[in-house]
Amino acid sequence: MSGILAVIGQVRDSRVEAALAPLRYLGGEREQIWTEEDALVVVTRKEWQLDDDFCGDVLVLETPDLVVAADASLFDKKGLARRLSTAGVKARGETASHYLEAAYRAWGPGLVEHLNGDYAFVIWDRRERRLLAARDPIGGRPLYFARIGSGIAVASSCRAVA
């Protein structure tokens, strides 16, 4: 399991440091922190998850308009690639994060209707200033959230959110 944290709104360094310990328990061997004004995304991951059949070697996927962090194993990537192609979109890589980015471009927040797998992810739409967070219907990979003033924190650990 990977550790994921997204905070939108006021980001205080002391709070982020406190949230990292429970995330490192989930991942811990590899870590990436991405920040911009009023937005933070963190992923920690174990080495064995770096294979494309699991989460892949991309921790935080950043494009000019999107930031994607995923703890995901997507099933039937070939079928998803066909559906994306029909929608006029192609994944730019083979990791779950690349497929999630492509699916968001194709179907927006409705992308989860097209996914088959075991997943939890966050997508920060930098242009729309919108955070999308989702997990699969079974919920094997949890996501927790809390309102923080006018912002929000989403994490794969309730201790990280607290």
Short mmCIF file of N, CA and C in Angstrom, two decimals:
data_model
loop_
_atom_site.label_atom_id
_atom_site.label_comp_id
_atom_site.label_asym_id
_atom_site.label_seq_id
_atom_site.Cartn_x
_atom_site.Cartn_y
_atom_site.Cartn_z
N MET A 1 0.84 -1.18 0.00
CA MET A 1 0.00 0.00 0.00
C MET A 1 0.88 1.23 0.00
N SER A 2 0.45 2.25 -0.71
CA SER A 2 1.14 3.53 -0.74
C SER A 2 0.46 4.48 0.25
N GLY A 3 1.19 5.48 0.66
CA GLY A 3 0.63 6.56 1.46
C GLY A 3 0.37 7.75 0.55
N ILE A 4 -0.82 8.32 0.62
CA ILE A 4 -1.20 9.48 -0.19
C ILE A 4 -1.71 10.57 0.74
N LEU A 5 -1.32 11.80 0.46
CA LEU A 5 -1.85 12.96 1.17
C LEU A 5 -2.01 14.09 0.17
N ALA A 6 -3.18 14.72 0.17
CA ALA A 6 -3.41 15.94 -0.61
C ALA A 6 -4.02 16.96 0.33
N VAL A 7 -3.48 18.15 0.33
CA VAL A 7 -4.02 19.24 1.13
C VAL A 7 -4.23 20.42 0.19
N ILE A 8 -5.45 20.92 0.16
CA ILE A 8 -5.79 22.08 -0.64
C ILE A 8 -6.23 23.16 0.34
N GLY A 9 -5.62 24.31 0.24
CA GLY A 9 -5.87 25.40 1.18
C GLY A 9 -4.57 25.73 1.87
N GLN A 10 -4.66 26.36 3.00
CA GLN A 10 -3.47 26.75 3.74
C GLN A 10 -2.66 25.51 4.15
N VAL A 11 -1.43 25.45 3.73
CA VAL A 11 -0.56 24.31 4.03
C VAL A 11 0.50 24.77 5.02
N ARG A 12 0.45 24.21 6.23
CA ARG A 12 1.44 24.56 7.25
C ARG A 12 2.47 23.45 7.35
N ASP A 13 3.74 23.82 7.27
CA ASP A 13 4.82 22.83 7.27
C ASP A 13 4.78 21.92 8.49
N SER A 14 4.46 22.46 9.66
CA SER A 14 4.44 21.64 10.87
C SER A 14 3.37 20.55 10.79
N ARG A 15 2.23 20.86 10.20
CA ARG A 15 1.16 19.88 10.04
C ARG A 15 1.55 18.80 9.03
N VAL A 16 2.23 19.21 7.96
CA VAL A 16 2.66 18.24 6.95
C VAL A 16 3.65 17.26 7.55
N GLU A 17 4.60 17.74 8.31
CA GLU A 17 5.57 16.86 8.96
C GLU A 17 4.88 15.86 9.88
N ALA A 18 3.87 16.30 10.62
CA ALA A 18 3.14 15.40 11.50
C ALA A 18 2.37 14.34 10.70
N ALA A 19 1.89 14.70 9.51
CA ALA A 19 1.13 13.77 8.68
C ALA A 19 2.02 12.74 7.99
N LEU A 20 3.30 13.06 7.83
CA LEU A 20 4.19 12.17 7.09
C LEU A 20 4.49 10.85 7.81
N ALA A 21 4.55 10.85 9.13
CA ALA A 21 4.88 9.62 9.87
C ALA A 21 3.92 8.48 9.57
N PRO A 22 2.59 8.69 9.66
CA PRO A 22 1.69 7.57 9.32
C PRO A 22 1.75 7.20 7.84
N LEU A 23 2.03 8.16 6.98
CA LEU A 23 2.16 7.85 5.55
C LEU A 23 3.40 7.01 5.29
N ARG A 24 4.47 7.34 5.97
CA ARG A 24 5.71 6.57 5.79
C ARG A 24 5.54 5.14 6.29
N TYR A 25 4.66 4.94 7.25
CA TYR A 25 4.37 3.58 7.71
C TYR A 25 3.73 2.77 6.57
N LEU A 26 2.90 3.43 5.77
CA LEU A 26 2.24 2.75 4.64
C LEU A 26 3.18 2.54 3.47
N GLY A 27 4.03 3.51 3.20
CA GLY A 27 4.94 3.44 2.06
C GLY A 27 6.37 3.44 2.54
N GLY A 28 6.92 4.62 2.65
CA GLY A 28 8.17 4.83 3.36
C GLY A 28 9.47 4.61 2.64
N GLU A 29 9.53 3.74 1.64
CA GLU A 29 10.82 3.48 1.00
C GLU A 29 11.12 4.49 -0.10
N ARG A 30 10.09 5.00 -0.76
CA ARG A 30 10.23 6.08 -1.75
C ARG A 30 9.22 7.15 -1.39
N GLU A 31 9.57 8.41 -1.62
CA GLU A 31 8.69 9.50 -1.24
C GLU A 31 8.85 10.66 -2.20
N GLN A 32 7.75 11.31 -2.51
CA GLN A 32 7.80 12.54 -3.31
C GLN A 32 6.79 13.52 -2.75
N ILE A 33 7.22 14.76 -2.61
CA ILE A 33 6.35 15.85 -2.15
C ILE A 33 6.26 16.87 -3.28
N TRP A 34 5.06 17.21 -3.67
CA TRP A 34 4.81 18.22 -4.69
C TRP A 34 4.02 19.35 -4.05
N THR A 35 4.43 20.59 -4.30
CA THR A 35 3.70 21.72 -3.74
C THR A 35 3.62 22.85 -4.76
N GLU A 36 2.58 23.63 -4.60
CA GLU A 36 2.44 24.93 -5.25
C GLU A 36 1.58 25.76 -4.31
N GLU A 37 1.30 26.97 -4.68
CA GLU A 37 0.52 27.85 -3.81
C GLU A 37 -0.78 27.17 -3.38
N ASP A 38 -0.94 27.00 -2.07
CA ASP A 38 -2.17 26.44 -1.48
C ASP A 38 -2.51 25.02 -1.92
N ALA A 39 -1.54 24.25 -2.35
CA ALA A 39 -1.79 22.85 -2.70
C ALA A 39 -0.55 22.02 -2.42
N LEU A 40 -0.78 20.82 -1.89
CA LEU A 40 0.30 19.90 -1.57
C LEU A 40 -0.16 18.49 -1.88
N VAL A 41 0.71 17.70 -2.50
CA VAL A 41 0.43 16.28 -2.75
C VAL A 41 1.67 15.51 -2.37
N VAL A 42 1.48 14.45 -1.56
CA VAL A 42 2.59 13.62 -1.09
C VAL A 42 2.25 12.16 -1.39
N VAL A 43 3.26 11.42 -1.84
CA VAL A 43 3.11 9.97 -2.01
C VAL A 43 4.33 9.30 -1.39
N THR A 44 4.10 8.26 -0.60
CA THR A 44 5.16 7.37 -0.14
C THR A 44 4.81 5.97 -0.64
N ARG A 45 5.85 5.22 -1.02
CA ARG A 45 5.58 3.93 -1.64
C ARG A 45 6.69 2.94 -1.29
N LYS A 46 6.31 1.69 -1.15
CA LYS A 46 7.28 0.62 -0.96
C LYS A 46 7.89 0.24 -2.31
N GLU A 47 9.13 -0.24 -2.30
CA GLU A 47 9.85 -0.57 -3.53
C GLU A 47 9.11 -1.60 -4.38
N TRP A 48 8.49 -2.60 -3.75
CA TRP A 48 7.85 -3.66 -4.53
C TRP A 48 6.68 -3.14 -5.35
N GLN A 49 6.15 -1.98 -5.02
CA GLN A 49 5.01 -1.42 -5.75
C GLN A 49 5.42 -0.66 -7.01
N LEU A 50 6.71 -0.58 -7.30
CA LEU A 50 7.18 0.25 -8.40
C LEU A 50 6.99 -0.40 -9.77
N ASP A 51 6.57 -1.64 -9.82
CA ASP A 51 6.28 -2.32 -11.08
C ASP A 51 4.99 -1.75 -11.68
N ASP A 52 4.93 -1.65 -13.01
CA ASP A 52 3.75 -1.10 -13.67
C ASP A 52 2.49 -1.91 -13.40
N ASP A 53 2.62 -3.19 -13.05
CA ASP A 53 1.44 -3.99 -12.71
C ASP A 53 0.84 -3.59 -11.37
N PHE A 54 1.63 -2.88 -10.58
CA PHE A 54 1.12 -2.35 -9.31
C PHE A 54 0.92 -0.85 -9.52
N CYS A 55 1.54 0.00 -8.73
CA CYS A 55 1.36 1.45 -8.87
C CYS A 55 2.29 2.07 -9.90
N GLY A 56 3.45 1.45 -10.13
CA GLY A 56 4.41 1.99 -11.07
C GLY A 56 5.44 2.89 -10.41
N ASP A 57 6.41 3.30 -11.20
CA ASP A 57 7.52 4.07 -10.65
C ASP A 57 7.25 5.57 -10.58
N VAL A 58 6.07 6.02 -11.00
CA VAL A 58 5.69 7.42 -10.88
C VAL A 58 5.00 7.59 -9.53
N LEU A 59 5.56 8.45 -8.70
CA LEU A 59 4.91 8.71 -7.42
C LEU A 59 3.87 9.81 -7.57
N VAL A 60 4.31 11.00 -7.94
CA VAL A 60 3.40 12.11 -8.20
C VAL A 60 3.57 12.47 -9.67
N LEU A 61 2.51 12.31 -10.45
CA LEU A 61 2.53 12.65 -11.86
C LEU A 61 2.09 14.10 -12.01
N GLU A 62 2.95 14.93 -12.57
CA GLU A 62 2.64 16.34 -12.75
C GLU A 62 2.65 16.68 -14.24
N THR A 63 1.59 17.32 -14.69
CA THR A 63 1.53 17.89 -16.03
C THR A 63 1.24 19.38 -15.83
N PRO A 64 1.25 20.18 -16.89
CA PRO A 64 0.98 21.61 -16.69
C PRO A 64 -0.37 21.91 -16.04
N ASP A 65 -1.36 21.02 -16.21
CA ASP A 65 -2.68 21.29 -15.67
C ASP A 65 -3.18 20.31 -14.62
N LEU A 66 -2.52 19.16 -14.45
CA LEU A 66 -2.99 18.14 -13.50
C LEU A 66 -1.85 17.62 -12.64
N VAL A 67 -2.22 17.19 -11.44
CA VAL A 67 -1.31 16.47 -10.55
C VAL A 67 -2.07 15.22 -10.10
N VAL A 68 -1.45 14.04 -10.27
CA VAL A 68 -2.10 12.77 -9.97
C VAL A 68 -1.25 12.00 -8.98
N ALA A 69 -1.88 11.51 -7.93
CA ALA A 69 -1.23 10.62 -6.97
C ALA A 69 -2.15 9.41 -6.80
N ALA A 70 -1.58 8.20 -6.97
CA ALA A 70 -2.42 7.01 -6.96
C ALA A 70 -1.79 5.88 -6.16
N ASP A 71 -2.62 5.18 -5.45
CA ASP A 71 -2.30 3.88 -4.87
C ASP A 71 -3.25 2.94 -5.60
N ALA A 72 -2.77 2.34 -6.70
CA ALA A 72 -3.71 1.68 -7.59
C ALA A 72 -3.11 0.52 -8.36
N SER A 73 -3.93 -0.50 -8.52
CA SER A 73 -3.70 -1.56 -9.50
C SER A 73 -4.92 -1.56 -10.40
N LEU A 74 -4.73 -1.14 -11.64
CA LEU A 74 -5.84 -1.12 -12.59
C LEU A 74 -5.84 -2.42 -13.37
N PHE A 75 -7.01 -3.04 -13.47
CA PHE A 75 -7.15 -4.29 -14.20
C PHE A 75 -7.58 -3.97 -15.63
N ASP A 76 -7.25 -4.85 -16.56
CA ASP A 76 -7.63 -4.71 -17.96
C ASP A 76 -7.22 -3.36 -18.54
N LYS A 77 -5.94 -3.05 -18.44
CA LYS A 77 -5.43 -1.80 -19.01
C LYS A 77 -5.65 -1.74 -20.52
N LYS A 78 -5.59 -2.89 -21.19
CA LYS A 78 -5.82 -2.89 -22.65
C LYS A 78 -7.24 -2.45 -22.97
N GLY A 79 -8.20 -2.93 -22.20
CA GLY A 79 -9.59 -2.51 -22.41
C GLY A 79 -9.77 -1.03 -22.12
N LEU A 80 -9.13 -0.56 -21.05
CA LEU A 80 -9.20 0.86 -20.71
C LEU A 80 -8.55 1.69 -21.82
N ALA A 81 -7.42 1.21 -22.35
CA ALA A 81 -6.74 1.93 -23.43
C ALA A 81 -7.65 2.03 -24.66
N ARG A 82 -8.40 0.97 -24.96
CA ARG A 82 -9.33 1.00 -26.09
C ARG A 82 -10.44 2.04 -25.86
N ARG A 83 -10.99 2.05 -24.65
CA ARG A 83 -12.05 3.02 -24.34
C ARG A 83 -11.51 4.45 -24.38
N LEU A 84 -10.28 4.63 -23.90
CA LEU A 84 -9.65 5.95 -23.97
C LEU A 84 -9.46 6.37 -25.43
N SER A 85 -9.00 5.45 -26.26
CA SER A 85 -8.78 5.74 -27.67
C SER A 85 -10.08 6.17 -28.35
N THR A 86 -11.16 5.47 -28.01
CA THR A 86 -12.48 5.83 -28.54
C THR A 86 -12.86 7.25 -28.12
N ALA A 87 -12.42 7.66 -26.94
CA ALA A 87 -12.69 9.01 -26.44
C ALA A 87 -11.67 10.02 -26.96
N GLY A 88 -10.70 9.56 -27.76
CA GLY A 88 -9.72 10.46 -28.34
C GLY A 88 -8.54 10.79 -27.44
N VAL A 89 -8.27 9.93 -26.44
CA VAL A 89 -7.20 10.18 -25.48
C VAL A 89 -6.30 8.95 -25.41
N LYS A 90 -5.02 9.19 -25.22
CA LYS A 90 -4.05 8.09 -25.07
C LYS A 90 -3.26 8.31 -23.78
N ALA A 91 -3.06 7.27 -23.00
CA ALA A 91 -2.23 7.36 -21.80
C ALA A 91 -0.79 7.63 -22.22
N ARG A 92 -0.11 8.51 -21.50
CA ARG A 92 1.26 8.91 -21.85
C ARG A 92 2.31 7.99 -21.25
N GLY A 93 1.88 6.95 -20.56
CA GLY A 93 2.78 5.99 -19.94
C GLY A 93 1.98 4.78 -19.53
N GLU A 94 2.64 3.84 -18.84
CA GLU A 94 2.00 2.58 -18.48
C GLU A 94 1.60 2.48 -17.02
N THR A 95 1.89 3.48 -16.21
CA THR A 95 1.55 3.38 -14.79
C THR A 95 0.07 3.70 -14.57
N ALA A 96 -0.42 3.32 -13.42
CA ALA A 96 -1.81 3.64 -13.06
C ALA A 96 -2.04 5.15 -13.10
N SER A 97 -1.07 5.91 -12.65
CA SER A 97 -1.21 7.37 -12.65
C SER A 97 -1.39 7.91 -14.07
N HIS A 98 -0.66 7.36 -15.03
CA HIS A 98 -0.81 7.79 -16.42
C HIS A 98 -2.21 7.47 -16.94
N TYR A 99 -2.71 6.28 -16.62
CA TYR A 99 -4.06 5.91 -17.07
C TYR A 99 -5.12 6.77 -16.39
N LEU A 100 -4.92 7.10 -15.12
CA LEU A 100 -5.88 7.95 -14.42
C LEU A 100 -5.88 9.36 -15.00
N GLU A 101 -4.70 9.87 -15.31
CA GLU A 101 -4.62 11.19 -15.95
C GLU A 101 -5.38 11.18 -17.27
N ALA A 102 -5.15 10.17 -18.09
CA ALA A 102 -5.83 10.07 -19.39
C ALA A 102 -7.34 9.93 -19.20
N ALA A 103 -7.75 9.12 -18.24
CA ALA A 103 -9.18 8.92 -17.99
C ALA A 103 -9.84 10.22 -17.53
N TYR A 104 -9.14 11.00 -16.72
CA TYR A 104 -9.69 12.29 -16.28
C TYR A 104 -9.85 13.22 -17.49
N ARG A 105 -8.88 13.20 -18.39
CA ARG A 105 -8.97 14.04 -19.59
C ARG A 105 -10.15 13.59 -20.47
N ALA A 106 -10.39 12.30 -20.52
CA ALA A 106 -11.47 11.76 -21.35
C ALA A 106 -12.84 11.98 -20.74
N TRP A 107 -12.98 11.72 -19.44
CA TRP A 107 -14.31 11.67 -18.84
C TRP A 107 -14.50 12.57 -17.63
N GLY A 108 -13.49 13.37 -17.28
CA GLY A 108 -13.62 14.26 -16.13
C GLY A 108 -13.88 13.47 -14.86
N PRO A 109 -14.63 14.05 -13.93
CA PRO A 109 -14.90 13.36 -12.66
C PRO A 109 -15.64 12.03 -12.82
N GLY A 110 -16.26 11.79 -13.96
CA GLY A 110 -16.95 10.53 -14.21
C GLY A 110 -16.02 9.39 -14.58
N LEU A 111 -14.72 9.61 -14.50
CA LEU A 111 -13.75 8.58 -14.89
C LEU A 111 -13.90 7.29 -14.10
N VAL A 112 -14.35 7.36 -12.87
CA VAL A 112 -14.44 6.14 -12.05
C VAL A 112 -15.42 5.12 -12.64
N GLU A 113 -16.37 5.58 -13.43
CA GLU A 113 -17.31 4.66 -14.07
C GLU A 113 -16.63 3.79 -15.12
N HIS A 114 -15.42 4.16 -15.50
CA HIS A 114 -14.68 3.44 -16.54
C HIS A 114 -13.52 2.63 -15.99
N LEU A 115 -13.34 2.64 -14.66
CA LEU A 115 -12.19 1.97 -14.06
C LEU A 115 -12.57 0.60 -13.53
N ASN A 116 -11.64 -0.32 -13.64
CA ASN A 116 -11.76 -1.64 -13.06
C ASN A 116 -10.46 -1.89 -12.32
N GLY A 117 -10.54 -2.03 -11.01
CA GLY A 117 -9.31 -2.26 -10.27
C GLY A 117 -9.48 -2.02 -8.79
N ASP A 118 -8.36 -1.99 -8.15
CA ASP A 118 -8.23 -1.77 -6.72
C ASP A 118 -7.47 -0.45 -6.60
N TYR A 119 -8.14 0.63 -6.20
CA TYR A 119 -7.49 1.93 -6.29
C TYR A 119 -7.99 2.92 -5.25
N ALA A 120 -7.12 3.87 -4.97
CA ALA A 120 -7.42 5.12 -4.29
C ALA A 120 -6.53 6.15 -4.96
N PHE A 121 -7.08 7.32 -5.26
CA PHE A 121 -6.28 8.33 -5.93
C PHE A 121 -6.81 9.73 -5.66
N VAL A 122 -5.96 10.70 -5.92
CA VAL A 122 -6.34 12.10 -5.92
C VAL A 122 -5.84 12.71 -7.23
N ILE A 123 -6.64 13.60 -7.77
CA ILE A 123 -6.25 14.37 -8.95
C ILE A 123 -6.52 15.83 -8.63
N TRP A 124 -5.48 16.63 -8.69
CA TRP A 124 -5.61 18.07 -8.49
C TRP A 124 -5.60 18.72 -9.87
N ASP A 125 -6.74 19.31 -10.23
CA ASP A 125 -6.88 20.02 -11.49
C ASP A 125 -6.43 21.45 -11.23
N ARG A 126 -5.24 21.77 -11.69
CA ARG A 126 -4.62 23.06 -11.39
C ARG A 126 -5.36 24.21 -12.05
N ARG A 127 -5.92 24.00 -13.22
CA ARG A 127 -6.63 25.09 -13.92
C ARG A 127 -8.00 25.35 -13.30
N GLU A 128 -8.72 24.26 -13.02
CA GLU A 128 -10.07 24.40 -12.45
C GLU A 128 -10.03 24.60 -10.93
N ARG A 129 -8.85 24.35 -10.34
CA ARG A 129 -8.68 24.40 -8.88
C ARG A 129 -9.71 23.47 -8.21
N ARG A 130 -9.71 22.23 -8.72
CA ARG A 130 -10.65 21.21 -8.23
C ARG A 130 -9.88 19.97 -7.84
N LEU A 131 -10.21 19.41 -6.68
CA LEU A 131 -9.62 18.17 -6.22
C LEU A 131 -10.64 17.05 -6.39
N LEU A 132 -10.21 16.01 -7.07
CA LEU A 132 -11.03 14.80 -7.19
C LEU A 132 -10.32 13.71 -6.41
N ALA A 133 -11.02 13.09 -5.50
CA ALA A 133 -10.47 11.97 -4.72
C ALA A 133 -11.47 10.82 -4.83
N ALA A 134 -10.95 9.62 -5.08
CA ALA A 134 -11.85 8.47 -5.23
C ALA A 134 -11.13 7.19 -4.83
N ARG A 135 -11.93 6.23 -4.46
CA ARG A 135 -11.43 4.87 -4.21
C ARG A 135 -12.41 3.90 -4.86
N ASP A 136 -11.92 2.68 -5.07
CA ASP A 136 -12.79 1.70 -5.70
C ASP A 136 -13.97 1.36 -4.79
N PRO A 137 -15.05 0.82 -5.34
CA PRO A 137 -16.25 0.55 -4.54
C PRO A 137 -16.04 -0.41 -3.37
N ILE A 138 -15.10 -1.33 -3.48
CA ILE A 138 -14.83 -2.27 -2.39
C ILE A 138 -14.13 -1.56 -1.24
N GLY A 139 -13.30 -0.58 -1.56
CA GLY A 139 -12.64 0.23 -0.54
C GLY A 139 -11.44 -0.43 0.11
N GLY A 140 -10.78 -1.32 -0.60
CA GLY A 140 -9.60 -1.97 -0.04
C GLY A 140 -8.46 -1.00 0.23
N ARG A 141 -8.42 0.08 -0.51
CA ARG A 141 -7.42 1.13 -0.32
C ARG A 141 -8.18 2.36 0.17
N PRO A 142 -8.06 2.66 1.44
CA PRO A 142 -8.91 3.70 2.03
C PRO A 142 -8.50 5.12 1.66
N LEU A 143 -9.45 6.02 1.79
CA LEU A 143 -9.23 7.46 1.74
C LEU A 143 -10.06 8.11 2.83
N TYR A 144 -9.46 9.03 3.54
CA TYR A 144 -10.13 9.78 4.59
C TYR A 144 -10.01 11.25 4.25
N PHE A 145 -10.96 12.06 4.73
CA PHE A 145 -10.87 13.49 4.46
C PHE A 145 -11.34 14.28 5.65
N ALA A 146 -10.89 15.54 5.69
CA ALA A 146 -11.32 16.48 6.72
C ALA A 146 -11.30 17.87 6.12
N ARG A 147 -12.28 18.66 6.49
CA ARG A 147 -12.29 20.08 6.11
C ARG A 147 -11.29 20.80 6.99
N ILE A 148 -10.52 21.67 6.39
CA ILE A 148 -9.55 22.48 7.13
C ILE A 148 -9.81 23.92 6.73
N GLY A 149 -10.59 24.63 7.56
CA GLY A 149 -10.99 25.98 7.20
C GLY A 149 -11.77 25.93 5.90
N SER A 150 -11.29 26.68 4.90
CA SER A 150 -11.94 26.66 3.59
C SER A 150 -11.32 25.62 2.67
N GLY A 151 -10.36 24.84 3.19
CA GLY A 151 -9.69 23.83 2.38
C GLY A 151 -10.09 22.42 2.78
N ILE A 152 -9.31 21.46 2.29
CA ILE A 152 -9.58 20.05 2.56
C ILE A 152 -8.28 19.27 2.60
N ALA A 153 -8.25 18.24 3.41
CA ALA A 153 -7.14 17.28 3.43
C ALA A 153 -7.71 15.91 3.13
N VAL A 154 -7.04 15.16 2.27
CA VAL A 154 -7.43 13.81 1.91
C VAL A 154 -6.19 12.94 2.06
N ALA A 155 -6.33 11.79 2.71
CA ALA A 155 -5.18 10.91 2.90
C ALA A 155 -5.61 9.46 2.98
N SER A 156 -4.64 8.59 2.75
CA SER A 156 -4.89 7.16 2.85
C SER A 156 -4.75 6.66 4.28
N SER A 157 -4.50 7.56 5.20
CA SER A 157 -4.41 7.23 6.62
C SER A 157 -5.24 8.23 7.42
N CYS A 158 -6.09 7.72 8.31
CA CYS A 158 -6.86 8.64 9.16
C CYS A 158 -5.94 9.39 10.11
N ARG A 159 -4.85 8.78 10.50
CA ARG A 159 -3.87 9.46 11.36
C ARG A 159 -3.20 10.62 10.63
N ALA A 160 -2.97 10.49 9.35
CA ALA A 160 -2.38 11.56 8.57
C ALA A 160 -3.34 12.75 8.46
N VAL A 161 -4.63 12.47 8.31
CA VAL A 161 -5.63 13.54 8.24
C VAL A 161 -5.75 14.23 9.59
N ALA A 162 -5.74 13.44 10.66
CA ALA A 162 -5.88 14.03 12.00
C ALA A 162 -4.73 14.96 12.31
#
